[in-house]
Coordinates of C-alpha atoms in Angstrom, one line a residue:
Chain A
M25 CA 0.0 0.0 0.0
R26 CA 1.3 3.4 -0.9
H27 CA 1.3 6.0 1.9
Q28 CA -0.3 9.3 1.1
T29 CA 1.8 12.3 1.5
Q30 CA 0.9 14.3 4.5
T31 CA -0.6 17.7 3.5
S32 CA -0.2 19.6 6.8
T33 CA 3.2 20.9 7.7
K34 CA 2.7 21.2 11.4
S35 CA 3.3 18.2 13.6
R36 CA 0.1 16.2 13.5
L37 CA 0.6 14.2 16.6
S38 CA 0.5 15.7 20.1
Q39 CA 3.8 15.8 22.0
T40 CA 2.1 13.7 24.7
I41 CA 1.4 10.8 22.3
Q42 CA 4.8 11.1 20.7
S43 CA 6.4 10.7 24.2
I44 CA 4.7 7.4 24.7
P45 CA 6.6 4.4 23.3
P46 CA 4.8 1.7 21.5
S47 CA 3.9 -1.4 23.6
G48 CA 6.8 -3.8 24.2
I49 CA 4.5 -6.7 23.7
R50 CA 3.7 -6.0 20.1
R51 CA 6.8 -7.5 18.6
F52 CA 6.4 -10.7 20.5
F53 CA 2.8 -10.9 19.5
D54 CA 3.8 -10.7 15.8
L55 CA 6.6 -13.2 16.3
A56 CA 4.4 -15.7 18.1
S57 CA 1.4 -15.3 15.9
A58 CA 3.4 -16.3 12.8
M59 CA 4.3 -19.7 14.3
D60 CA 2.4 -22.9 14.7
D61 CA 2.2 -25.2 17.8
V62 CA 3.2 -22.4 20.1
I63 CA 2.4 -23.0 23.8
S64 CA 1.5 -19.6 25.0
M65 CA 2.2 -18.6 28.6
G66 CA 1.9 -15.1 27.4
V67 CA -1.8 -14.5 27.9
G68 CA -3.3 -12.3 30.6
E69 CA -6.7 -13.9 30.8
P70 CA -8.3 -17.0 32.2
D71 CA -8.4 -20.3 30.2
F72 CA -12.0 -20.7 31.2
V73 CA -14.8 -19.6 28.9
T74 CA -17.4 -17.5 30.7
P75 CA -19.7 -19.9 32.6
W76 CA -22.7 -20.9 30.5
N77 CA -25.4 -19.5 32.9
V78 CA -23.8 -16.0 32.4
R79 CA -23.6 -16.3 28.6
E80 CA -27.2 -17.6 28.6
A81 CA -28.5 -14.7 30.7
S82 CA -26.9 -12.2 28.3
I83 CA -28.4 -14.0 25.2
F84 CA -31.8 -14.0 27.0
S85 CA -31.6 -10.3 27.7
M86 CA -30.9 -9.6 24.1
E87 CA -33.8 -11.7 23.0
R88 CA -36.0 -9.7 25.2
G89 CA -34.8 -6.5 23.6
Y90 CA -32.3 -5.1 26.1
T91 CA -30.2 -3.4 23.5
T92 CA -30.3 0.2 24.8
Y93 CA -28.1 2.6 26.7
T94 CA -28.1 2.4 30.4
S95 CA -27.7 5.0 33.1
N96 CA -24.2 6.6 32.9
S97 CA -23.1 5.0 36.1
G98 CA -24.5 1.6 35.1
L99 CA -27.7 -0.4 35.6
P100 CA -29.0 0.3 39.1
E101 CA -29.5 -3.5 39.7
L102 CA -25.9 -4.2 38.8
R103 CA -24.6 -1.4 41.0
A104 CA -26.6 -2.8 43.9
E105 CA -25.4 -6.3 43.2
I106 CA -21.7 -5.2 43.1
T107 CA -21.9 -3.2 46.3
A108 CA -23.7 -6.2 48.0
Y109 CA -21.0 -8.5 46.7
L110 CA -18.2 -6.3 47.9
A111 CA -19.8 -6.2 51.3
D112 CA -20.1 -10.0 51.4
E113 CA -16.7 -10.9 50.0
F114 CA -14.4 -8.1 51.2
R115 CA -16.4 -6.3 53.9
L116 CA -16.4 -3.1 51.9
N117 CA -19.4 -0.7 52.1
Y118 CA -20.2 1.6 49.2
D119 CA -23.4 3.4 48.4
P120 CA -24.8 2.0 45.1
E121 CA -26.2 5.4 44.3
Q122 CA -23.3 7.7 44.7
E123 CA -20.0 5.8 45.2
I124 CA -19.8 3.4 42.3
I125 CA -19.5 3.6 38.5
V126 CA -19.7 0.7 36.1
T127 CA -17.0 1.1 33.3
V128 CA -15.8 -0.5 30.1
G129 CA -13.4 -2.8 31.8
A130 CA -11.2 -1.9 34.7
S131 CA -8.9 -0.2 32.1
E132 CA -11.4 2.6 31.6
A133 CA -11.9 3.0 35.3
I134 CA -8.1 3.6 35.7
D135 CA -8.2 6.2 32.9
L136 CA -11.2 8.0 34.4
A137 CA -9.8 8.0 37.9
L138 CA -6.5 9.6 36.7
R139 CA -8.2 12.2 34.6
A140 CA -10.6 13.0 37.4
I141 CA -7.8 13.9 39.9
L142 CA -4.8 15.1 37.9
D143 CA -3.8 18.6 36.8
P144 CA -0.9 19.1 34.4
G145 CA 2.4 18.3 36.0
D146 CA 1.0 16.4 39.0
E147 CA 3.1 13.4 39.8
V148 CA 1.8 9.9 40.3
L149 CA 3.8 7.2 42.0
V150 CA 3.5 4.1 39.8
V151 CA 4.5 0.9 41.7
E152 CA 6.3 -1.4 39.3
P153 CA 6.5 -4.0 37.9
C154 CA 2.9 -3.4 36.9
Y155 CA 0.3 -3.6 34.2
V156 CA 1.5 -1.8 31.0
S157 CA -1.2 0.9 31.0
Y158 CA -0.4 2.9 34.2
D159 CA 2.5 4.9 32.9
P160 CA 1.0 5.9 29.5
V161 CA -2.4 6.7 31.0
V162 CA -0.9 9.0 33.6
R163 CA 0.9 10.8 30.8
L164 CA -2.3 11.0 28.7
A165 CA -4.1 12.6 31.8
G166 CA -1.3 15.2 31.9
G167 CA 0.4 13.7 34.8
V168 CA 4.0 12.8 35.4
P169 CA 4.6 9.1 36.2
V170 CA 7.3 8.5 38.9
T171 CA 8.4 4.9 39.2
V172 CA 8.5 3.1 42.6
P173 CA 10.2 -0.2 41.9
T174 CA 9.6 -3.3 44.0
Y175 CA 12.1 -6.2 44.4
Q176 CA 12.1 -9.9 44.7
D177 CA 13.9 -9.9 48.1
Q178 CA 10.9 -8.0 49.4
D179 CA 8.5 -10.4 47.6
F180 CA 7.7 -7.5 45.2
K181 CA 5.8 -5.7 47.9
V182 CA 5.9 -1.9 48.2
T183 CA 7.4 -0.5 51.4
P184 CA 6.7 2.8 53.1
E185 CA 10.4 3.8 52.6
D186 CA 10.3 3.2 48.9
L187 CA 7.2 5.3 48.6
A188 CA 8.4 8.1 50.8
S189 CA 11.7 8.4 48.9
K190 CA 9.8 9.3 45.7
I191 CA 7.4 11.8 47.2
T192 CA 7.8 15.5 46.2
S193 CA 5.6 18.6 46.6
R194 CA 4.0 17.7 43.2
T195 CA 3.0 14.2 44.2
K196 CA -0.8 13.8 44.0
A197 CA -1.4 10.1 44.0
V198 CA -0.2 6.5 44.0
I199 CA -1.3 3.8 41.7
F200 CA -0.7 0.1 42.3
C201 CA -2.1 -3.3 41.7
F202 CA -2.3 -6.1 44.3
P203 CA -2.6 -9.0 43.8
N204 CA -0.1 -8.0 41.2
N205 CA 0.2 -8.5 37.5
P206 CA 3.0 -9.6 36.7
T207 CA 4.5 -10.8 40.0
G208 CA 1.5 -12.4 41.7
S209 CA 2.6 -10.7 44.9
I210 CA 0.0 -9.5 47.5
M211 CA 0.0 -7.0 50.4
T212 CA -1.1 -8.1 53.9
R213 CA -3.2 -5.8 56.1
Q214 CA -0.1 -5.0 58.1
E215 CA 1.9 -4.1 55.0
L216 CA -1.0 -1.9 53.8
E217 CA -1.1 -0.2 57.2
A218 CA 2.6 0.7 56.9
I219 CA 2.2 2.4 53.5
A220 CA -1.1 4.0 54.6
A221 CA 0.8 6.0 57.2
V222 CA 3.0 7.5 54.4
I223 CA 0.0 8.1 52.2
E224 CA -1.9 9.9 54.9
S225 CA 1.0 12.0 56.1
H226 CA 1.6 13.3 52.6
D227 CA -2.1 13.7 51.9
L228 CA -2.0 11.5 48.8
L229 CA -4.8 9.8 46.8
V230 CA -4.6 6.1 45.8
I231 CA -5.8 4.3 42.8
A232 CA -5.9 0.7 43.9
D233 CA -6.3 -1.7 41.1
E234 CA -7.8 -4.8 42.7
I235 CA -8.8 -6.7 39.6
Y236 CA -7.3 -9.9 40.9
A237 CA -8.8 -9.6 44.4
E238 CA -10.7 -12.9 44.2
L239 CA -7.6 -14.7 43.0
T240 CA -5.5 -15.2 46.2
Y241 CA -4.4 -18.7 47.2
D242 CA -3.0 -18.6 50.7
T243 CA -4.9 -15.8 52.5
R244 CA -8.0 -13.7 51.8
H245 CA -7.5 -10.5 49.9
V246 CA -7.3 -7.3 52.0
S247 CA -8.4 -4.2 50.2
L248 CA -6.7 -0.9 50.9
C249 CA -10.2 0.4 51.5
N250 CA -10.6 -2.0 54.4
L251 CA -8.4 0.4 56.3
P252 CA -10.8 3.1 57.6
Q253 CA -8.3 5.9 57.2
M254 CA -7.8 5.0 53.5
R255 CA -11.4 4.7 52.4
D256 CA -11.8 8.4 51.6
R257 CA -8.5 8.6 49.7
T258 CA -8.8 5.6 47.6
V259 CA -10.5 4.7 44.3
M260 CA -10.8 1.0 44.3
I261 CA -10.9 -0.5 40.8
S262 CA -12.0 -4.0 39.9
G263 CA -14.1 -5.9 37.4
F264 CA -15.4 -9.2 36.1
S265 CA -12.6 -10.1 33.7
K266 CA -10.4 -12.2 35.8
A267 CA -12.4 -13.8 38.6
F268 CA -15.5 -14.5 36.5
A269 CA -13.6 -15.3 33.2
M270 CA -15.3 -12.4 31.4
T271 CA -12.5 -10.5 29.7
G272 CA -14.2 -9.9 26.4
W273 CA -17.4 -8.5 28.0
R274 CA -15.5 -5.4 29.1
I275 CA -17.2 -4.8 32.4
G276 CA -15.3 -3.2 35.2
Y277 CA -16.1 -0.8 38.0
A278 CA -14.7 1.8 40.4
C279 CA -15.8 2.5 44.0
G280 CA -14.6 5.4 46.0
P281 CA -15.5 8.7 47.7
Q282 CA -18.5 10.4 46.2
D283 CA -16.7 13.5 44.8
I284 CA -14.2 11.5 42.8
I285 CA -16.7 8.9 41.5
Q286 CA -19.1 11.7 40.4
A287 CA -16.2 13.4 38.6
M288 CA -15.4 10.1 36.9
I289 CA -19.0 9.8 35.9
K290 CA -18.8 13.2 34.3
I291 CA -15.9 12.2 32.1
H292 CA -17.5 8.8 31.4
Q293 CA -20.8 10.3 30.3
Y294 CA -19.1 12.5 27.7
T295 CA -16.5 10.0 26.4
M296 CA -18.2 6.6 26.8
L297 CA -21.8 7.2 27.8
C298 CA -22.2 3.8 29.4
A299 CA -20.8 0.3 29.5
P300 CA -22.6 -2.1 27.0
I301 CA -25.9 -3.4 28.4
M302 CA -25.2 -7.0 27.3
G303 CA -22.1 -7.1 29.4
Q304 CA -23.9 -5.5 32.3
K305 CA -26.7 -8.1 32.2
A306 CA -24.2 -10.8 32.1
A307 CA -22.4 -9.3 35.1
I308 CA -25.6 -9.3 37.1
E309 CA -26.0 -13.1 36.5
A310 CA -22.4 -13.7 37.4
L311 CA -22.9 -12.1 40.8
K312 CA -26.2 -13.7 41.4
N313 CA -25.4 -17.3 40.3
G314 CA -21.7 -17.4 39.4
R315 CA -19.9 -17.4 42.7
E316 CA -19.6 -21.2 43.1
E317 CA -18.2 -21.5 39.6
K318 CA -15.8 -18.7 40.4
D319 CA -14.6 -20.6 43.5
K320 CA -13.9 -23.7 41.4
M321 CA -11.8 -21.7 39.0
V322 CA -9.8 -20.2 41.9
E323 CA -9.2 -23.7 43.3
S324 CA -7.9 -24.8 39.9
Y325 CA -5.5 -21.8 39.6
R326 CA -4.2 -22.6 43.1
Q327 CA -3.3 -26.2 42.0
R328 CA -1.6 -25.0 38.9
R329 CA 0.2 -22.2 40.9
N330 CA 1.6 -24.9 43.2
Y331 CA 2.6 -27.0 40.3
I332 CA 4.4 -24.3 38.3
V333 CA 6.4 -22.8 41.1
R334 CA 7.7 -26.2 42.2
A335 CA 8.4 -27.1 38.5
F336 CA 10.4 -23.9 37.9
R337 CA 12.4 -24.5 41.0
E338 CA 13.1 -28.0 40.0
I339 CA 14.5 -27.0 36.6
G340 CA 16.7 -24.5 38.4
L341 CA 15.0 -21.2 38.0
D342 CA 14.6 -18.9 41.1
C343 CA 10.9 -18.4 41.4
H344 CA 9.2 -16.4 44.2
Q345 CA 5.9 -17.8 45.5
P346 CA 3.1 -15.8 43.9
Q347 CA 0.2 -15.6 46.3
G348 CA -2.4 -14.2 43.8
A349 CA -3.3 -13.6 40.2
F350 CA -2.4 -16.3 37.7
Y351 CA 1.2 -15.5 36.9
A352 CA 4.6 -16.9 37.9
F353 CA 7.5 -14.5 37.6
P354 CA 10.7 -16.5 37.7
S355 CA 14.1 -14.9 37.6
I356 CA 16.2 -15.7 34.5
R357 CA 19.3 -13.9 35.7
S358 CA 21.2 -17.2 36.1
T359 CA 21.1 -17.6 32.3
G360 CA 23.0 -14.3 31.7
L361 CA 20.3 -13.3 29.2
S362 CA 18.2 -10.2 29.3
S363 CA 14.4 -10.8 29.6
T364 CA 13.9 -9.9 26.0
E365 CA 16.7 -12.1 24.8
F366 CA 15.4 -15.0 26.9
A367 CA 11.8 -14.6 25.6
E368 CA 12.9 -14.2 22.0
Q369 CA 15.3 -17.2 22.0
L370 CA 12.8 -19.3 23.9
I371 CA 10.0 -18.8 21.4
L372 CA 12.3 -19.3 18.4
E373 CA 14.0 -22.4 19.7
E374 CA 11.2 -24.1 21.8
K375 CA 8.0 -22.4 20.7
V376 CA 7.0 -21.3 24.2
A377 CA 5.7 -17.8 24.4
V378 CA 6.3 -15.8 27.7
V379 CA 6.3 -12.1 28.3
P380 CA 9.7 -10.5 29.1
G381 CA 9.5 -8.9 32.5
N382 CA 10.8 -5.5 31.4
V383 CA 7.6 -4.9 29.6
F384 CA 6.1 -4.3 33.0
G385 CA 8.7 -1.7 34.0
E386 CA 12.5 -1.6 34.4
S387 CA 12.3 -3.5 37.7
G388 CA 10.9 -6.4 35.8
E389 CA 14.2 -6.8 33.9
G390 CA 15.7 -10.2 34.7
Y391 CA 12.3 -11.9 34.9
I392 CA 9.7 -13.5 32.6
R393 CA 6.0 -13.6 33.2
C394 CA 4.4 -17.0 32.7
T395 CA 0.7 -17.4 33.0
Y396 CA -0.4 -20.7 34.5
A397 CA -3.9 -20.2 33.2
I398 CA -3.3 -23.0 30.6
S399 CA -4.0 -26.7 30.8
L400 CA -1.9 -28.9 33.0
E401 CA -0.7 -30.8 29.9
Q402 CA 0.4 -27.6 28.3
L403 CA 2.2 -26.5 31.5
E404 CA 4.0 -29.8 31.7
Q405 CA 5.1 -29.6 28.1
A406 CA 6.1 -25.9 28.4
L407 CA 8.2 -26.7 31.5
E408 CA 9.9 -29.6 29.6
R409 CA 10.7 -27.3 26.8
I410 CA 12.1 -24.5 29.0
D411 CA 14.2 -27.2 30.8
R412 CA 15.6 -28.2 27.5
F413 CA 16.3 -24.6 26.6
L414 CA 18.1 -24.0 29.9
H415 CA 20.2 -27.1 29.5
R416 CA 21.6 -25.9 26.2
R417 CA 22.9 -22.8 28.1
V418 CA 24.7 -24.4 30.9
Chain B
M12 CA -4.7 -35.8 55.2
S13 CA -7.8 -33.7 56.1
P14 CA -11.2 -34.8 54.6
E15 CA -11.1 -31.5 52.5
R16 CA -7.8 -32.3 51.0
I17 CA -8.8 -35.9 50.3
K18 CA -11.8 -34.6 48.4
E19 CA -9.5 -32.3 46.5
L20 CA -7.3 -35.3 45.6
L21 CA -10.3 -37.3 44.5
H22 CA -11.6 -34.5 42.3
L23 CA -8.2 -34.3 40.6
L24 CA -8.2 -38.0 39.9
E25 CA -11.8 -38.0 38.8
E26 CA -10.9 -35.3 36.3
N27 CA -7.8 -37.1 35.1
G28 CA -7.0 -40.6 36.3
N29 CA -3.7 -40.4 34.6
L30 CA -2.1 -37.9 36.9
K31 CA 1.1 -39.1 38.5
P32 CA 1.5 -38.9 42.3
K33 CA 4.4 -36.5 41.7
T34 CA 2.2 -34.1 39.7
I35 CA -0.6 -34.3 42.3
A36 CA 1.9 -33.6 45.0
S37 CA 3.1 -30.5 43.2
M38 CA -0.5 -29.3 42.6
M39 CA -1.5 -29.9 46.2
D40 CA 1.8 -28.7 47.7
L41 CA 2.2 -31.9 49.7
P42 CA 5.0 -34.5 49.8
E43 CA 4.8 -37.2 47.0
E44 CA 5.0 -39.9 49.7
E45 CA 1.9 -38.7 51.4
I46 CA 0.0 -38.7 48.1
S47 CA 1.1 -42.2 47.1
Q48 CA 0.1 -43.6 50.5
T49 CA -3.3 -41.9 50.5
I50 CA -4.1 -43.1 47.0
A51 CA -3.1 -46.6 48.0
R52 CA -5.4 -46.5 51.0
L53 CA -8.3 -45.1 49.0
E54 CA -7.8 -47.8 46.5
K55 CA -7.8 -50.4 49.2
E56 CA -11.0 -49.0 50.7
R57 CA -12.5 -49.0 47.2
V58 CA -13.2 -45.3 47.4
I59 CA -11.2 -45.2 44.2
V60 CA -12.7 -48.1 42.4
K61 CA -11.0 -48.1 39.0
Y62 CA -9.3 -45.9 36.5
P63 CA -11.2 -46.3 33.2
A64 CA -10.8 -44.1 30.1
L65 CA -13.8 -42.2 28.9
I66 CA -14.1 -43.2 25.2
N67 CA -16.2 -41.5 22.5
W68 CA -17.2 -44.7 20.8
N69 CA -19.1 -42.6 18.2
K70 CA -15.7 -42.0 16.6
V71 CA -14.8 -45.6 16.4
E72 CA -16.0 -47.3 13.2
D73 CA -17.9 -50.5 13.6
H74 CA -18.0 -50.5 17.3
G75 CA -21.5 -51.6 16.6
N76 CA -22.9 -51.5 20.2
V77 CA -26.2 -50.1 21.1
R78 CA -27.3 -48.9 24.5
A79 CA -30.7 -48.6 26.0
M80 CA -32.1 -47.3 29.2
I81 CA -34.7 -49.5 30.7
E82 CA -37.2 -48.3 33.3
V83 CA -38.0 -51.2 35.5
K84 CA -40.8 -51.5 38.0
V85 CA -40.4 -54.2 40.6
T86 CA -42.1 -55.4 43.8
P87 CA -39.7 -54.8 46.7
Q88 CA -39.1 -57.9 48.8
R89 CA -39.4 -58.3 52.5
D90 CA -36.2 -57.5 54.5
V91 CA -34.0 -56.9 51.5
G92 CA -36.0 -54.3 49.7
F93 CA -34.6 -53.5 46.3
D94 CA -31.0 -54.7 46.9
D95 CA -31.5 -58.4 46.0
I96 CA -33.4 -57.7 42.9
A97 CA -30.9 -55.1 41.9
A98 CA -28.1 -57.6 42.4
R99 CA -29.9 -60.2 40.2
I100 CA -30.0 -57.6 37.5
Y101 CA -26.5 -56.0 37.7
K102 CA -24.7 -59.4 37.6
F103 CA -25.5 -59.8 33.9
P104 CA -22.5 -58.5 31.9
E105 CA -24.9 -56.9 29.5
V106 CA -26.0 -54.5 32.3
K107 CA -23.7 -51.4 32.4
S108 CA -25.3 -49.6 35.2
V109 CA -28.2 -49.9 37.6
Y110 CA -29.7 -47.1 39.7
L111 CA -32.5 -47.1 42.3
M112 CA -34.8 -44.2 41.4
S113 CA -37.5 -42.2 43.1
G114 CA -40.6 -41.5 41.1
A115 CA -42.6 -43.4 38.5
Y116 CA -40.4 -46.5 38.3
D117 CA -37.9 -48.2 40.6
L118 CA -34.7 -49.2 38.8
S119 CA -33.0 -47.5 35.9
V120 CA -31.0 -50.1 34.0
V121 CA -28.5 -49.4 31.2
I122 CA -28.1 -52.3 28.8
E123 CA -25.5 -52.7 26.1
G124 CA -25.8 -55.1 23.2
K125 CA -24.6 -55.7 19.7
S126 CA -27.9 -54.8 18.1
L127 CA -31.4 -53.5 18.8
Q128 CA -32.6 -57.1 18.6
D129 CA -29.9 -58.2 21.0
V130 CA -31.0 -55.7 23.6
A131 CA -34.7 -56.4 23.0
L132 CA -34.1 -60.1 23.5
F133 CA -32.2 -59.6 26.7
V134 CA -35.0 -57.4 28.1
S135 CA -37.8 -59.8 27.2
Q136 CA -36.0 -63.1 28.0
K137 CA -33.8 -62.2 31.0
L138 CA -35.0 -59.0 32.6
A139 CA -38.8 -59.2 32.3
T140 CA -38.8 -62.8 33.4
I141 CA -37.3 -62.1 36.8
D142 CA -40.1 -62.8 39.2
P143 CA -40.4 -59.4 41.1
V144 CA -40.2 -57.4 37.9
I145 CA -43.6 -56.0 37.1
S146 CA -42.9 -54.1 33.9
T147 CA -40.2 -52.7 31.7
A148 CA -40.0 -49.8 29.3
T149 CA -37.0 -49.7 26.9
H150 CA -35.5 -46.4 25.5
F151 CA -32.7 -46.8 23.0
I152 CA -29.9 -44.2 23.3
L153 CA -29.4 -42.6 19.9
K154 CA -26.5 -40.2 20.5
K155 CA -24.4 -39.3 23.5
Y156 CA -23.8 -35.6 23.9
K157 CA -22.4 -35.4 27.3
H158 CA -21.4 -38.1 29.8
D159 CA -20.3 -37.6 33.4
G160 CA -19.7 -33.9 32.9
V161 CA -17.7 -34.3 29.7
I162 CA -19.1 -32.9 26.5
F163 CA -18.1 -35.2 23.6
D164 CA -18.1 -32.8 20.6
E165 CA -16.9 -29.7 22.4
D166 CA -15.0 -27.1 20.5
E167 CA -11.8 -26.9 22.5
E168 CA -9.9 -24.4 20.5
D169 CA -8.2 -21.8 22.6
K170 CA -9.7 -18.5 21.3
R171 CA -7.4 -16.2 23.3
M172 CA -4.8 -14.1 21.5
I173 CA -1.3 -15.5 21.9
I174 CA 0.1 -12.7 24.0
T175 CA -1.8 -10.1 26.0
P176 CA -0.7 -7.8 28.8

């Protein structure tokens, strides 16, 4: 295809967008997609299809003609179900009328929250390694991302000292995700209390991405909003993608203090209007009748988590014990390769796709992210191939 | 091992009887020794009865067998209730399963034979002639869609993209 000559002489793209590098995952995606028989440990979603009762409920709602817009903040029934669910599962109390918004995936909620609170130049502490969107979305909202790295010797948890060392007079907020993608690490109540003290003393806001809250394997998830002093400073973000295996439906939500949620609704009503009604109907069914199925999925992830961590250690990779989400994050430093080199050579030689850790921030360098949301047979085969790959390098 | 964990072990084996003790040990985060011993005990107690493969015979040419579900009404007998009559039925090798049912009939019996005639003959000559049997109704199975939680013709293709953040 011949490219048309640009007619305008001014720079067409904003400086903001030019400052954002293209996604590091893209190249691997192209590489992996061109090959056959690849075992992919590179996906960020469950290997379960959405439970049938949920799919069926959505089909039924379409048959009955539910194909319209909904209220900007989401169907009242869904908001009520979500707040009741949060109270049940996590002892969180939110007003379904004023303190919650249903969004197009948790991703939109992150964007809305940042846009609602940031003025140009405001700094946001981004706890890394983390999901790839935080840094660019902060920039798009006019903010300045400031990295707070976490380390394996602290189980990839964020400490009050790490946070405090990055705070300046421009710091407005912190964004983090626990249970974490890509490390699988979690924060206990005590650890949250410790960082809460720093957050409070510097009067910061928090965007707590808790999309993996249901997927913890050794202890129950503690939300930052379970700390009374944090509730009014925190926008808690979650959704249906991971725990209910509903990634493609794009239904997420944010809960938080009324002023911020209402500001988010203002942006959402002008830029998105509402989340798709089919997904909202499905989400209602998931909360009403999908919890048992969800628990079964969690059990299955736990078993595979146990399997993969032991298997990585057996083939000689140093792998910290992830306590949540569905990723293992083994260190590949012993090979002397960079994350990117490791991932690239692994896929070319053994047809196993993993995600290089540095995609999730510089502190992810030296690691690879491997999802264990694949069948046990595939896990066994993938580990065999990685073992073979490592042997050639000793 | 706690009853909860034993259930977990049994669920794993029920799903895949081929799992090695070492793999199960990894999945349950327990020593391999403990898994092997528990399995041996469960086998001995006949909690784990057998490790059969679930086969989709539809895909095998000329397997030729037909199956029927027979609703059987019987007169229960003093002291032994339905158990004796059930035993007289399930001992025939043609009988693949027998369940005691609530409702309109008493025993649900699955019969396998080489042909429709074969099955019909078995019902009329062997089953219906047992003394306490009052009546039988035969339903031939035409196609098996799902058996013991497994969908036979399921599309198992992974529809996820190969790499996502």
